[in-house]
């Protein structure tokens, strides 16, 4: 393609995660052929979000204010602090409507191989907040991947030393699943973590 | 998510083809967390492309000028006109380096069920160009789908009545494939369209 602004658009779309050369051209053609209004809308939304969205000074999640609405809310239980990797994980927990405490969003996970250490995910800030006197329980809700588990382990060790109650999301059999089709590691964990009824 | 500009960005990203709610959030989080520069670049690219890119007055493809570089090029064989559905198809043909004629880009295909008729894909303009005296052969390179075939059929019938030579891309066994794994319809077509050597 010889058209510079079309080429620039395809290049720019490729910066989106999961978008390769083919999808990028398809997106560009779609916008230019069927949805120019969409192109303008997306352009403005990108500009505005990049300008306005920053990190909550308390919990690190995305917000447009100094402190996010969750951290400001008087309805929230300030004795519980749930640690998640990303705002998407936070949103998933919120959708369950089963948690009414506060959050701390790491915006990443410990990953020494990628050069991501404790400072990059704001562990110092997390420790400061967890020991502010209000928080009584820290719930670790990092992902159940190797890196998420390692991150949870590091945080748990540090906070237990400070005398805080630290819990981790339960591992077990997913709701609605049949044992026959659940992987063995999950069943083994569900056995170890079995509950009395 | 309560943040309006983040929500607006996710909504806007969902206008891209093939992007659902989950990918849209993932894209938004990625840009805000790891690539704000990318957000600005994409915003500008969208704005510029939506403003500058229009259709070539000759062949209908995307261009920033009145007439695209291909149509303007003195090196092109003006006796051949290749009809394709989209600029992406045109780009695929160009990459083969096996064609040196001109193009007409329909920017769509006949699709009565979707209400896309001859006028929407500029058939009047195509017929005018094909009968401009210069063009001696029209090569139909619409897709080999039901709608692409129907579009090719309609164009072929109309142009043959005007006394033009009309050809269609060959159907046959793809390069590098083993007959055992080629679908039967394709083998049947390859038999019917067999060539003497």
mmCIF file of C-alpha atoms in Angstrom:
data_model
loop_
_atom_site.group_PDB
_atom_site.id
_atom_site.type_symbol
_atom_site.label_atom_id
_atom_site.label_comp_id
_atom_site.label_asym_id
_atom_site.label_seq_id
_atom_site.Cartn_x
_atom_site.Cartn_y
_atom_site.Cartn_z
ATOM 1 C CA UNK A 1 0.000 0.000 0.000
ATOM 2 C CA UNK A 2 1.438 3.310 -1.042
ATOM 3 C CA UNK A 3 -0.837 5.683 0.913
ATOM 4 C CA UNK A 4 1.147 7.043 3.865
ATOM 5 C CA UNK A 5 -1.758 7.819 6.191
ATOM 6 C CA UNK A 6 -3.317 4.398 5.582
ATOM 7 C CA UNK A 7 0.046 2.762 6.210
ATOM 8 C CA UNK A 8 0.525 4.825 9.379
ATOM 9 C CA UNK A 9 -2.919 3.760 10.613
ATOM 10 C CA UNK A 10 -2.169 0.061 10.025
ATOM 11 C CA UNK A 11 1.178 0.434 11.826
ATOM 12 C CA UNK A 12 -0.503 2.190 14.757
ATOM 13 C CA UNK A 13 -3.239 -0.450 15.055
ATOM 14 C CA UNK A 14 -0.550 -3.132 15.279
ATOM 15 C CA UNK A 15 0.528 -1.638 18.601
ATOM 16 C CA UNK A 16 -2.696 -3.007 20.105
ATOM 17 C CA UNK A 17 -2.152 -6.342 21.875
ATOM 18 C CA UNK A 18 -3.230 -9.349 19.808
ATOM 19 C CA UNK A 19 -3.427 -7.389 16.550
ATOM 20 C CA UNK A 20 -1.186 -8.549 13.692
ATOM 21 C CA UNK A 21 -0.675 -7.201 10.184
ATOM 22 C CA UNK A 22 -3.823 -8.813 8.741
ATOM 23 C CA UNK A 23 -6.219 -7.761 11.489
ATOM 24 C CA UNK A 24 -4.728 -4.276 11.452
ATOM 25 C CA UNK A 25 -5.465 -3.837 7.738
ATOM 26 C CA UNK A 26 -8.918 -5.303 8.211
ATOM 27 C CA UNK A 27 -9.604 -2.822 11.016
ATOM 28 C CA UNK A 28 -8.268 0.102 8.997
ATOM 29 C CA UNK A 29 -10.310 -0.836 5.916
ATOM 30 C CA UNK A 30 -13.418 -1.337 8.025
ATOM 31 C CA UNK A 31 -13.115 2.061 9.689
ATOM 32 C CA UNK A 32 -12.392 3.893 6.445
ATOM 33 C CA UNK A 33 -15.044 2.105 4.405
ATOM 34 C CA UNK A 34 -17.898 1.615 6.865
ATOM 35 C CA UNK A 35 -17.290 3.616 10.038
ATOM 36 C CA UNK A 36 -15.397 6.909 9.672
ATOM 37 C CA UNK A 37 -17.409 8.251 12.561
ATOM 38 C CA UNK A 38 -16.003 5.322 14.588
ATOM 39 C CA UNK A 39 -12.478 6.378 13.628
ATOM 40 C CA UNK A 40 -13.102 9.877 14.986
ATOM 41 C CA UNK A 41 -14.783 8.525 18.128
ATOM 42 C CA UNK A 42 -11.895 6.135 18.793
ATOM 43 C CA UNK A 43 -9.332 8.847 18.121
ATOM 44 C CA UNK A 44 -10.925 11.184 20.653
ATOM 45 C CA UNK A 45 -11.421 8.406 23.224
ATOM 46 C CA UNK A 46 -7.739 7.434 23.001
ATOM 47 C CA UNK A 47 -6.603 11.011 23.378
ATOM 48 C CA UNK A 48 -8.890 11.683 26.336
ATOM 49 C CA UNK A 49 -8.104 8.457 28.155
ATOM 50 C CA UNK A 50 -4.356 8.882 27.659
ATOM 51 C CA UNK A 51 -4.616 12.422 29.019
ATOM 52 C CA UNK A 52 -7.078 11.901 31.887
ATOM 53 C CA UNK A 53 -6.534 8.419 33.256
ATOM 54 C CA UNK A 54 -3.940 8.049 35.991
ATOM 55 C CA UNK A 55 -3.338 5.811 38.993
ATOM 56 C CA UNK A 56 -5.273 6.097 42.251
ATOM 57 C CA UNK A 57 -2.857 7.331 44.898
ATOM 58 C CA UNK A 58 -4.294 4.801 47.360
ATOM 59 C CA UNK A 59 -4.841 1.569 45.439
ATOM 60 C CA UNK A 60 -3.017 2.146 42.137
ATOM 61 C CA UNK A 61 -6.006 1.315 39.928
ATOM 62 C CA UNK A 62 -6.932 3.492 36.944
ATOM 63 C CA UNK A 63 -8.878 6.610 37.821
ATOM 64 C CA UNK A 64 -9.431 10.135 36.623
ATOM 65 C CA UNK A 65 -9.187 11.583 40.129
ATOM 66 C CA UNK A 66 -6.516 11.670 42.801
ATOM 67 C CA UNK A 67 -8.297 8.839 44.661
ATOM 68 C CA UNK A 68 -10.618 6.345 42.910
ATOM 69 C CA UNK A 69 -14.335 5.985 43.684
ATOM 70 C CA UNK A 70 -13.842 2.625 45.429
ATOM 71 C CA UNK A 71 -11.209 3.999 47.813
ATOM 72 C CA UNK A 72 -13.366 7.090 48.487
ATOM 73 C CA UNK A 73 -16.593 5.157 49.095
ATOM 74 C CA UNK A 74 -17.830 5.263 52.709
ATOM 75 C CA UNK A 75 -19.764 2.002 52.107
ATOM 76 C CA UNK A 76 -16.590 -0.020 51.743
ATOM 77 C CA UNK A 77 -15.218 -2.227 54.521
ATOM 78 C CA UNK A 78 -11.815 -0.630 55.235
ATOM 79 C CA UNK A 79 -10.576 -3.572 57.286
ATOM 80 C CA UNK A 80 -10.177 -5.788 54.209
ATOM 81 C CA UNK A 81 -7.629 -5.249 51.416
ATOM 82 C CA UNK A 82 -7.721 -7.428 48.330
ATOM 83 C CA UNK A 83 -4.544 -7.611 46.219
ATOM 84 C CA UNK A 84 -5.066 -8.166 42.466
ATOM 85 C CA UNK A 85 -2.777 -7.996 39.456
ATOM 86 C CA UNK A 86 -4.832 -5.802 37.110
ATOM 87 C CA UNK A 87 -7.927 -3.560 36.979
ATOM 88 C CA UNK A 88 -9.524 -6.343 34.875
ATOM 89 C CA UNK A 89 -9.097 -8.766 37.794
ATOM 90 C CA UNK A 90 -10.535 -6.124 40.106
ATOM 91 C CA UNK A 91 -13.521 -5.737 37.774
ATOM 92 C CA UNK A 92 -14.069 -9.529 37.801
ATOM 93 C CA UNK A 93 -14.132 -9.544 41.618
ATOM 94 C CA UNK A 94 -16.510 -6.581 41.639
ATOM 95 C CA UNK A 95 -18.888 -8.365 39.294
ATOM 96 C CA UNK A 96 -19.229 -11.233 41.794
ATOM 97 C CA UNK A 97 -20.764 -8.740 44.265
ATOM 98 C CA UNK A 98 -19.274 -10.989 46.944
ATOM 99 C CA UNK A 99 -16.631 -8.551 48.192
ATOM 100 C CA UNK A 100 -17.122 -5.206 49.869
ATOM 101 C CA UNK A 101 -13.589 -4.336 50.975
ATOM 102 C CA UNK A 102 -10.876 -2.260 49.342
ATOM 103 C CA UNK A 103 -8.329 -3.183 46.718
ATOM 104 C CA UNK A 104 -4.685 -2.820 45.906
ATOM 105 C CA UNK A 105 -3.919 -3.218 42.199
ATOM 106 C CA UNK A 106 -0.332 -4.288 41.522
ATOM 107 C CA UNK A 107 -0.582 -3.366 37.817
ATOM 108 C CA UNK A 108 1.593 -6.388 37.115
ATOM 109 C CA UNK A 109 3.198 -9.319 38.856
ATOM 110 C CA UNK A 110 6.665 -10.238 40.031
ATOM 111 C CA UNK A 111 8.511 -11.594 37.020
ATOM 112 C CA UNK A 112 12.279 -11.619 37.523
ATOM 113 C CA UNK A 113 12.852 -13.019 34.021
ATOM 114 C CA UNK A 114 11.193 -9.929 32.542
ATOM 115 C CA UNK A 115 13.025 -7.686 35.001
ATOM 116 C CA UNK A 116 9.872 -6.855 36.977
ATOM 117 C CA UNK A 117 10.802 -6.618 40.641
ATOM 118 C CA UNK A 118 9.040 -5.610 43.889
ATOM 119 C CA UNK A 119 9.446 -1.906 43.168
ATOM 120 C CA UNK A 120 7.767 -2.095 39.736
ATOM 121 C CA UNK A 121 4.550 -3.451 41.233
ATOM 122 C CA UNK A 122 4.533 -0.994 44.137
ATOM 123 C CA UNK A 123 5.039 -3.488 46.955
ATOM 124 C CA UNK A 124 6.417 -0.775 49.244
ATOM 125 C CA UNK A 125 3.187 1.182 48.847
ATOM 126 C CA UNK A 126 1.129 -1.960 49.413
ATOM 127 C CA UNK A 127 3.005 -2.722 52.660
ATOM 128 C CA UNK A 128 2.518 0.862 53.835
ATOM 129 C CA UNK A 129 -1.187 0.699 53.154
ATOM 130 C CA UNK A 130 -1.641 -2.765 54.669
ATOM 131 C CA UNK A 131 -0.035 -1.586 57.900
ATOM 132 C CA UNK A 132 -1.988 1.677 58.168
ATOM 133 C CA UNK A 133 -3.820 0.376 61.260
ATOM 134 C CA UNK A 134 -7.201 0.075 59.530
ATOM 135 C CA UNK A 135 -6.532 -3.051 57.493
ATOM 136 C CA UNK A 136 -6.995 -6.312 59.392
ATOM 137 C CA UNK A 137 -6.981 -8.851 56.572
ATOM 138 C CA UNK A 138 -5.131 -8.921 53.248
ATOM 139 C CA UNK A 139 -6.753 -11.213 50.665
ATOM 140 C CA UNK A 140 -4.336 -12.295 47.953
ATOM 141 C CA UNK A 141 -6.190 -12.579 44.635
ATOM 142 C CA UNK A 142 -3.275 -12.681 42.210
ATOM 143 C CA UNK A 143 -3.679 -15.174 39.377
ATOM 144 C CA UNK A 144 -3.107 -18.887 39.912
ATOM 145 C CA UNK A 145 -0.199 -18.928 37.488
ATOM 146 C CA UNK A 146 3.442 -19.510 38.376
ATOM 147 C CA UNK A 147 4.142 -15.774 38.528
ATOM 148 C CA UNK A 148 0.897 -14.930 40.313
ATOM 149 C CA UNK A 149 1.597 -17.615 42.932
ATOM 150 C CA UNK A 150 5.147 -16.374 43.433
ATOM 151 C CA UNK A 151 3.882 -12.814 43.836
ATOM 152 C CA UNK A 152 1.298 -13.986 46.397
ATOM 153 C CA UNK A 153 4.005 -15.896 48.265
ATOM 154 C CA UNK A 154 6.342 -12.911 48.513
ATOM 155 C CA UNK A 155 3.562 -10.601 49.721
ATOM 156 C CA UNK A 156 2.249 -13.170 52.208
ATOM 157 C CA UNK A 157 5.681 -13.730 53.780
ATOM 158 C CA UNK A 158 6.302 -10.006 54.175
ATOM 159 C CA UNK A 159 2.883 -9.203 55.623
ATOM 160 C CA UNK A 160 2.790 -12.162 58.009
ATOM 161 C CA UNK A 161 6.048 -10.880 59.491
ATOM 162 C CA UNK A 162 4.231 -7.631 60.215
ATOM 163 C CA UNK A 163 1.577 -9.622 62.100
ATOM 164 C CA UNK A 164 -1.241 -9.184 59.572
ATOM 165 C CA UNK A 165 -3.842 -11.832 58.717
ATOM 166 C CA UNK A 166 -3.170 -12.898 55.128
ATOM 167 C CA UNK A 167 -5.523 -15.112 53.120
ATOM 168 C CA UNK A 168 -5.519 -16.447 49.573
ATOM 169 C CA UNK A 169 -8.482 -17.099 47.250
ATOM 170 C CA UNK A 170 -9.531 -20.757 47.554
ATOM 171 C CA UNK A 171 -8.305 -23.172 44.924
ATOM 172 C CA UNK A 172 -10.782 -25.861 43.991
ATOM 173 C CA UNK A 173 -13.229 -27.323 41.518
ATOM 174 C CA UNK A 174 -14.911 -24.617 39.362
ATOM 175 C CA UNK A 175 -18.654 -24.134 39.863
ATOM 176 C CA UNK A 176 -20.777 -26.258 37.527
ATOM 177 C CA UNK A 177 -17.993 -28.633 36.512
ATOM 178 C CA UNK A 178 -17.954 -32.426 36.494
ATOM 179 C CA UNK A 179 -15.042 -34.071 38.300
ATOM 180 C CA UNK A 180 -14.395 -36.389 35.362
ATOM 181 C CA UNK A 181 -13.361 -33.421 33.227
ATOM 182 C CA UNK A 182 -11.468 -31.371 35.823
ATOM 183 C CA UNK A 183 -7.678 -31.512 35.652
ATOM 184 C CA UNK A 184 -5.922 -33.581 38.303
ATOM 185 C CA UNK A 185 -3.976 -30.734 39.869
ATOM 186 C CA UNK A 186 -7.201 -28.878 40.573
ATOM 187 C CA UNK A 187 -8.834 -31.940 42.155
ATOM 188 C CA UNK A 188 -5.721 -32.550 44.273
ATOM 189 C CA UNK A 189 -5.857 -28.943 45.519
ATOM 190 C CA UNK A 190 -9.597 -29.249 46.222
ATOM 191 C CA UNK A 191 -8.874 -32.362 48.296
ATOM 192 C CA UNK A 192 -6.128 -30.678 50.312
ATOM 193 C CA UNK A 193 -8.249 -27.538 50.853
ATOM 194 C CA UNK A 194 -11.466 -29.511 51.625
ATOM 195 C CA UNK A 195 -13.910 -27.848 53.994
ATOM 196 C CA UNK A 196 -15.996 -29.335 56.798
ATOM 197 C CA UNK A 197 -19.753 -28.920 56.351
ATOM 198 C CA UNK B 1 -15.626 0.403 35.762
ATOM 199 C CA UNK B 2 -16.650 3.801 36.925
ATOM 200 C CA UNK B 3 -14.121 5.945 35.049
ATOM 201 C CA UNK B 4 -15.933 7.612 32.121
ATOM 202 C CA UNK B 5 -12.952 8.117 29.827
ATOM 203 C CA UNK B 6 -11.787 4.520 30.330
ATOM 204 C CA UNK B 7 -15.294 3.284 29.648
ATOM 205 C CA UNK B 8 -15.527 5.487 26.554
ATOM 206 C CA UNK B 9 -12.221 4.062 25.279
ATOM 207 C CA UNK B 10 -13.378 0.461 25.766
ATOM 208 C CA UNK B 11 -16.657 1.258 23.981
ATOM 209 C CA UNK B 12 -14.785 2.904 21.106
ATOM 210 C CA UNK B 13 -12.364 -0.014 20.729
ATOM 211 C CA UNK B 14 -15.344 -2.359 20.436
ATOM 212 C CA UNK B 15 -16.237 -0.662 17.152
ATOM 213 C CA UNK B 16 -13.198 -2.345 15.608
ATOM 214 C CA UNK B 17 -14.122 -5.532 13.749
ATOM 215 C CA UNK B 18 -13.393 -8.703 15.723
ATOM 216 C CA UNK B 19 -12.981 -6.882 19.037
ATOM 217 C CA UNK B 20 -15.351 -7.864 21.869
ATOM 218 C CA UNK B 21 -15.692 -6.570 25.398
ATOM 219 C CA UNK B 22 -12.770 -8.570 26.804
ATOM 220 C CA UNK B 23 -10.258 -7.721 24.080
ATOM 221 C CA UNK B 24 -11.336 -4.089 24.210
ATOM 222 C CA UNK B 25 -10.560 -3.849 27.936
ATOM 223 C CA UNK B 26 -7.306 -5.686 27.421
ATOM 224 C CA UNK B 27 -6.332 -3.216 24.681
ATOM 225 C CA UNK B 28 -7.335 -0.215 26.782
ATOM 226 C CA UNK B 29 -5.417 -1.462 29.840
ATOM 227 C CA UNK B 30 -2.379 -2.245 27.730
ATOM 228 C CA UNK B 31 -2.288 1.207 26.152
ATOM 229 C CA UNK B 32 -2.805 3.020 29.458
ATOM 230 C CA UNK B 33 -0.392 0.893 31.435
ATOM 231 C CA UNK B 34 2.381 0.150 28.978
ATOM 232 C CA UNK B 35 2.034 2.293 25.853
ATOM 233 C CA UNK B 36 0.533 5.779 26.304
ATOM 234 C CA UNK B 37 2.691 6.951 23.431
ATOM 235 C CA UNK B 38 0.959 4.262 21.347
ATOM 236 C CA UNK B 39 -2.432 5.678 22.327
ATOM 237 C CA UNK B 40 -1.398 9.114 21.069
ATOM 238 C CA UNK B 41 0.120 7.686 17.886
ATOM 239 C CA UNK B 42 -3.011 5.657 17.157
ATOM 240 C CA UNK B 43 -5.254 8.614 17.911
ATOM 241 C CA UNK B 44 -3.396 10.821 15.448
ATOM 242 C CA UNK B 45 -3.221 8.083 12.796
ATOM 243 C CA UNK B 46 -6.982 7.535 12.992
ATOM 244 C CA UNK B 47 -7.707 11.227 12.717
ATOM 245 C CA UNK B 48 -5.365 11.716 9.775
ATOM 246 C CA UNK B 49 -6.512 8.655 7.873
ATOM 247 C CA UNK B 50 -10.190 9.478 8.394
ATOM 248 C CA UNK B 51 -9.521 12.989 7.120
ATOM 249 C CA UNK B 52 -7.151 12.272 4.236
ATOM 250 C CA UNK B 53 -8.099 8.931 2.772
ATOM 251 C CA UNK B 54 -10.737 8.930 0.046
ATOM 252 C CA UNK B 55 -11.590 6.855 -2.997
ATOM 253 C CA UNK B 56 -9.646 7.031 -6.260
ATOM 254 C CA UNK B 57 -11.929 8.599 -8.829
ATOM 255 C CA UNK B 58 -10.800 6.026 -11.392
ATOM 256 C CA UNK B 59 -10.618 2.679 -9.584
ATOM 257 C CA UNK B 60 -12.346 3.351 -6.256
ATOM 258 C CA UNK B 61 -9.460 2.138 -4.097
ATOM 259 C CA UNK B 62 -8.287 4.090 -1.048
ATOM 260 C CA UNK B 63 -5.997 6.987 -1.859
ATOM 261 C CA UNK B 64 -5.039 10.399 -0.562
ATOM 262 C CA UNK B 65 -5.116 11.958 -4.020
ATOM 263 C CA UNK B 66 -7.781 12.440 -6.654
ATOM 264 C CA UNK B 67 -6.346 9.502 -8.609
ATOM 265 C CA UNK B 68 -4.314 6.713 -6.954
ATOM 266 C CA UNK B 69 -0.674 5.950 -7.769
ATOM 267 C CA UNK B 70 -1.553 2.743 -9.602
ATOM 268 C CA UNK B 71 -4.030 4.465 -11.914
ATOM 269 C CA UNK B 72 -1.539 7.310 -12.502
ATOM 270 C CA UNK B 73 1.440 5.062 -13.189
ATOM 271 C CA UNK B 74 2.688 5.166 -16.815
ATOM 272 C CA UNK B 75 4.231 1.695 -16.333
ATOM 273 C CA UNK B 76 0.839 -0.001 -16.021
ATOM 274 C CA UNK B 77 -0.776 -1.926 -18.862
ATOM 275 C CA UNK B 78 -3.976 0.043 -19.497
ATOM 276 C CA UNK B 79 -5.544 -2.655 -21.639
ATOM 277 C CA UNK B 80 -6.168 -4.916 -18.633
ATOM 278 C CA UNK B 81 -8.619 -4.178 -15.813
ATOM 279 C CA UNK B 82 -8.764 -6.459 -12.790
ATOM 280 C CA UNK B 83 -11.944 -6.342 -10.668
ATOM 281 C CA UNK B 84 -11.474 -7.076 -6.937
ATOM 282 C CA UNK B 85 -13.724 -6.752 -3.909
ATOM 283 C CA UNK B 86 -11.426 -4.883 -1.501
ATOM 284 C CA UNK B 87 -8.102 -3.016 -1.313
ATOM 285 C CA UNK B 88 -6.821 -6.034 0.680
ATOM 286 C CA UNK B 89 -7.528 -8.293 -2.309
ATOM 287 C CA UNK B 90 -5.805 -5.742 -4.555
ATOM 288 C CA UNK B 91 -2.789 -5.771 -2.216
ATOM 289 C CA UNK B 92 -2.678 -9.595 -2.369
ATOM 290 C CA UNK B 93 -2.622 -9.508 -6.171
ATOM 291 C CA UNK B 94 0.072 -6.813 -6.135
ATOM 292 C CA UNK B 95 2.256 -8.932 -3.855
ATOM 293 C CA UNK B 96 2.247 -11.736 -6.453
ATOM 294 C CA UNK B 97 4.050 -9.353 -8.852
ATOM 295 C CA UNK B 98 2.296 -11.328 -11.593
ATOM 296 C CA UNK B 99 -0.046 -8.577 -12.749
ATOM 297 C CA UNK B 100 0.800 -5.256 -14.323
ATOM 298 C CA UNK B 101 -2.612 -3.966 -15.384
ATOM 299 C CA UNK B 102 -5.065 -1.646 -13.671
ATOM 300 C CA UNK B 103 -7.689 -2.379 -11.039
ATOM 301 C CA UNK B 104 -11.269 -1.621 -10.207
ATOM 302 C CA UNK B 105 -12.050 -2.058 -6.516
ATOM 303 C CA UNK B 106 -15.739 -2.741 -5.841
ATOM 304 C CA UNK B 107 -15.386 -1.985 -2.108
ATOM 305 C CA UNK B 108 -17.889 -4.751 -1.504
ATOM 306 C CA UNK B 109 -19.823 -7.437 -3.349
ATOM 307 C CA UNK B 110 -23.372 -7.949 -4.523
ATOM 308 C CA UNK B 111 -25.338 -9.179 -1.547
ATOM 309 C CA UNK B 112 -29.100 -8.771 -2.033
ATOM 310 C CA UNK B 113 -29.810 -10.198 1.441
ATOM 311 C CA UNK B 114 -27.810 -7.356 2.993
ATOM 312 C CA UNK B 115 -29.383 -4.857 0.622
ATOM 313 C CA UNK B 116 -26.164 -4.315 -1.348
ATOM 314 C CA UNK B 117 -27.073 -3.844 -4.995
ATOM 315 C CA UNK B 118 -25.201 -2.956 -8.205
ATOM 316 C CA UNK B 119 -25.185 0.739 -7.387
ATOM 317 C CA UNK B 120 -23.540 0.260 -3.966
ATOM 318 C CA UNK B 121 -20.501 -1.393 -5.517
ATOM 319 C CA UNK B 122 -20.251 1.146 -8.332
ATOM 320 C CA UNK B 123 -21.003 -1.184 -11.234
ATOM 321 C CA UNK B 124 -22.093 1.752 -13.416
ATOM 322 C CA UNK B 125 -18.669 3.319 -12.959
ATOM 323 C CA UNK B 126 -16.961 -0.008 -13.651
ATOM 324 C CA UNK B 127 -18.909 -0.466 -16.898
ATOM 325 C CA UNK B 128 -18.051 3.080 -17.957
ATOM 326 C CA UNK B 129 -14.374 2.491 -17.296
ATOM 327 C CA UNK B 130 -14.310 -0.951 -18.921
ATOM 328 C CA UNK B 131 -15.793 0.499 -22.095
ATOM 329 C CA UNK B 132 -13.494 3.537 -22.282
ATOM 330 C CA UNK B 133 -11.827 2.167 -25.431
ATOM 331 C CA UNK B 134 -8.483 1.425 -23.746
ATOM 332 C CA UNK B 135 -9.498 -1.679 -21.803
ATOM 333 C CA UNK B 136 -9.385 -4.914 -23.813
ATOM 334 C CA UNK B 137 -9.701 -7.517 -21.068
ATOM 335 C CA UNK B 138 -11.526 -7.487 -17.738
ATOM 336 C CA UNK B 139 -10.161 -10.019 -15.236
ATOM 337 C CA UNK B 140 -12.678 -10.936 -12.537
ATOM 338 C CA UNK B 141 -10.853 -11.520 -9.245
ATOM 339 C CA UNK B 142 -13.764 -11.384 -6.813
ATOM 340 C CA UNK B 143 -13.643 -14.010 -4.069
ATOM 341 C CA UNK B 144 -14.631 -17.605 -4.714
ATOM 342 C CA UNK B 145 -17.525 -17.406 -2.290
ATOM 343 C CA UNK B 146 -21.216 -17.540 -3.176
ATOM 344 C CA UNK B 147 -21.483 -13.749 -3.204
ATOM 345 C CA UNK B 148 -18.167 -13.216 -4.979
ATOM 346 C CA UNK B 149 -19.162 -15.713 -7.675
ATOM 347 C CA UNK B 150 -22.565 -14.070 -8.105
ATOM 348 C CA UNK B 151 -20.892 -10.666 -8.409
ATOM 349 C CA UNK B 152 -18.476 -12.028 -11.016
ATOM 350 C CA UNK B 153 -21.385 -13.581 -12.926
ATOM 351 C CA UNK B 154 -23.363 -10.336 -13.066
ATOM 352 C CA UNK B 155 -20.338 -8.317 -14.214
ATOM 353 C CA UNK B 156 -19.338 -10.943 -16.782
ATOM 354 C CA UNK B 157 -22.795 -11.055 -18.349
ATOM 355 C CA UNK B 158 -23.023 -7.277 -18.627
ATOM 356 C CA UNK B 159 -19.525 -6.812 -20.066
ATOM 357 C CA UNK B 160 -19.788 -9.681 -22.539
ATOM 358 C CA UNK B 161 -22.875 -8.003 -23.973
ATOM 359 C CA UNK B 162 -20.716 -4.949 -24.591
ATOM 360 C CA UNK B 163 -18.319 -7.172 -26.571
ATOM 361 C CA UNK B 164 -15.438 -7.123 -24.052
ATOM 362 C CA UNK B 165 -13.141 -10.048 -23.308
ATOM 363 C CA UNK B 166 -13.938 -11.156 -19.748
ATOM 364 C CA UNK B 167 -11.835 -13.690 -17.815
ATOM 365 C CA UNK B 168 -12.003 -15.140 -14.305
ATOM 366 C CA UNK B 169 -9.113 -16.206 -12.041
ATOM 367 C CA UNK B 170 -8.490 -19.948 -12.441
ATOM 368 C CA UNK B 171 -9.964 -22.306 -9.895
ATOM 369 C CA UNK B 172 -7.804 -25.272 -9.043
ATOM 370 C CA UNK B 173 -5.520 -27.054 -6.641
ATOM 371 C CA UNK B 174 -3.550 -24.618 -4.417
ATOM 372 C CA UNK B 175 0.225 -24.550 -4.913
ATOM 373 C CA UNK B 176 2.092 -26.950 -2.629
ATOM 374 C CA UNK B 177 -0.932 -29.050 -1.691
ATOM 375 C CA UNK B 178 -1.370 -32.829 -1.788
ATOM 376 C CA UNK B 179 -4.453 -34.076 -3.631
ATOM 377 C CA UNK B 180 -5.347 -36.393 -0.757
ATOM 378 C CA UNK B 181 -6.039 -33.387 1.456
ATOM 379 C CA UNK B 182 -7.713 -31.068 -1.068
ATOM 380 C CA UNK B 183 -11.501 -30.795 -0.858
ATOM 381 C CA UNK B 184 -13.475 -32.594 -3.557
ATOM 382 C CA UNK B 185 -15.115 -29.480 -5.008
ATOM 383 C CA UNK B 186 -11.702 -27.980 -5.674
ATOM 384 C CA UNK B 187 -10.432 -31.155 -7.362
ATOM 385 C CA UNK B 188 -13.592 -31.338 -9.457
ATOM 386 C CA UNK B 189 -13.078 -27.738 -10.605
ATOM 387 C CA UNK B 190 -9.409 -28.429 -11.331
ATOM 388 C CA UNK B 191 -10.464 -31.366 -13.516
ATOM 389 C CA UNK B 192 -13.024 -29.332 -15.440
ATOM 390 C CA UNK B 193 -10.591 -26.418 -15.895
ATOM 391 C CA UNK B 194 -7.599 -28.683 -16.754
ATOM 392 C CA UNK B 195 -5.000 -27.265 -19.116
ATOM 393 C CA UNK B 196 -3.108 -28.885 -21.954
ATOM 394 C CA UNK B 197 0.668 -28.922 -21.529
#
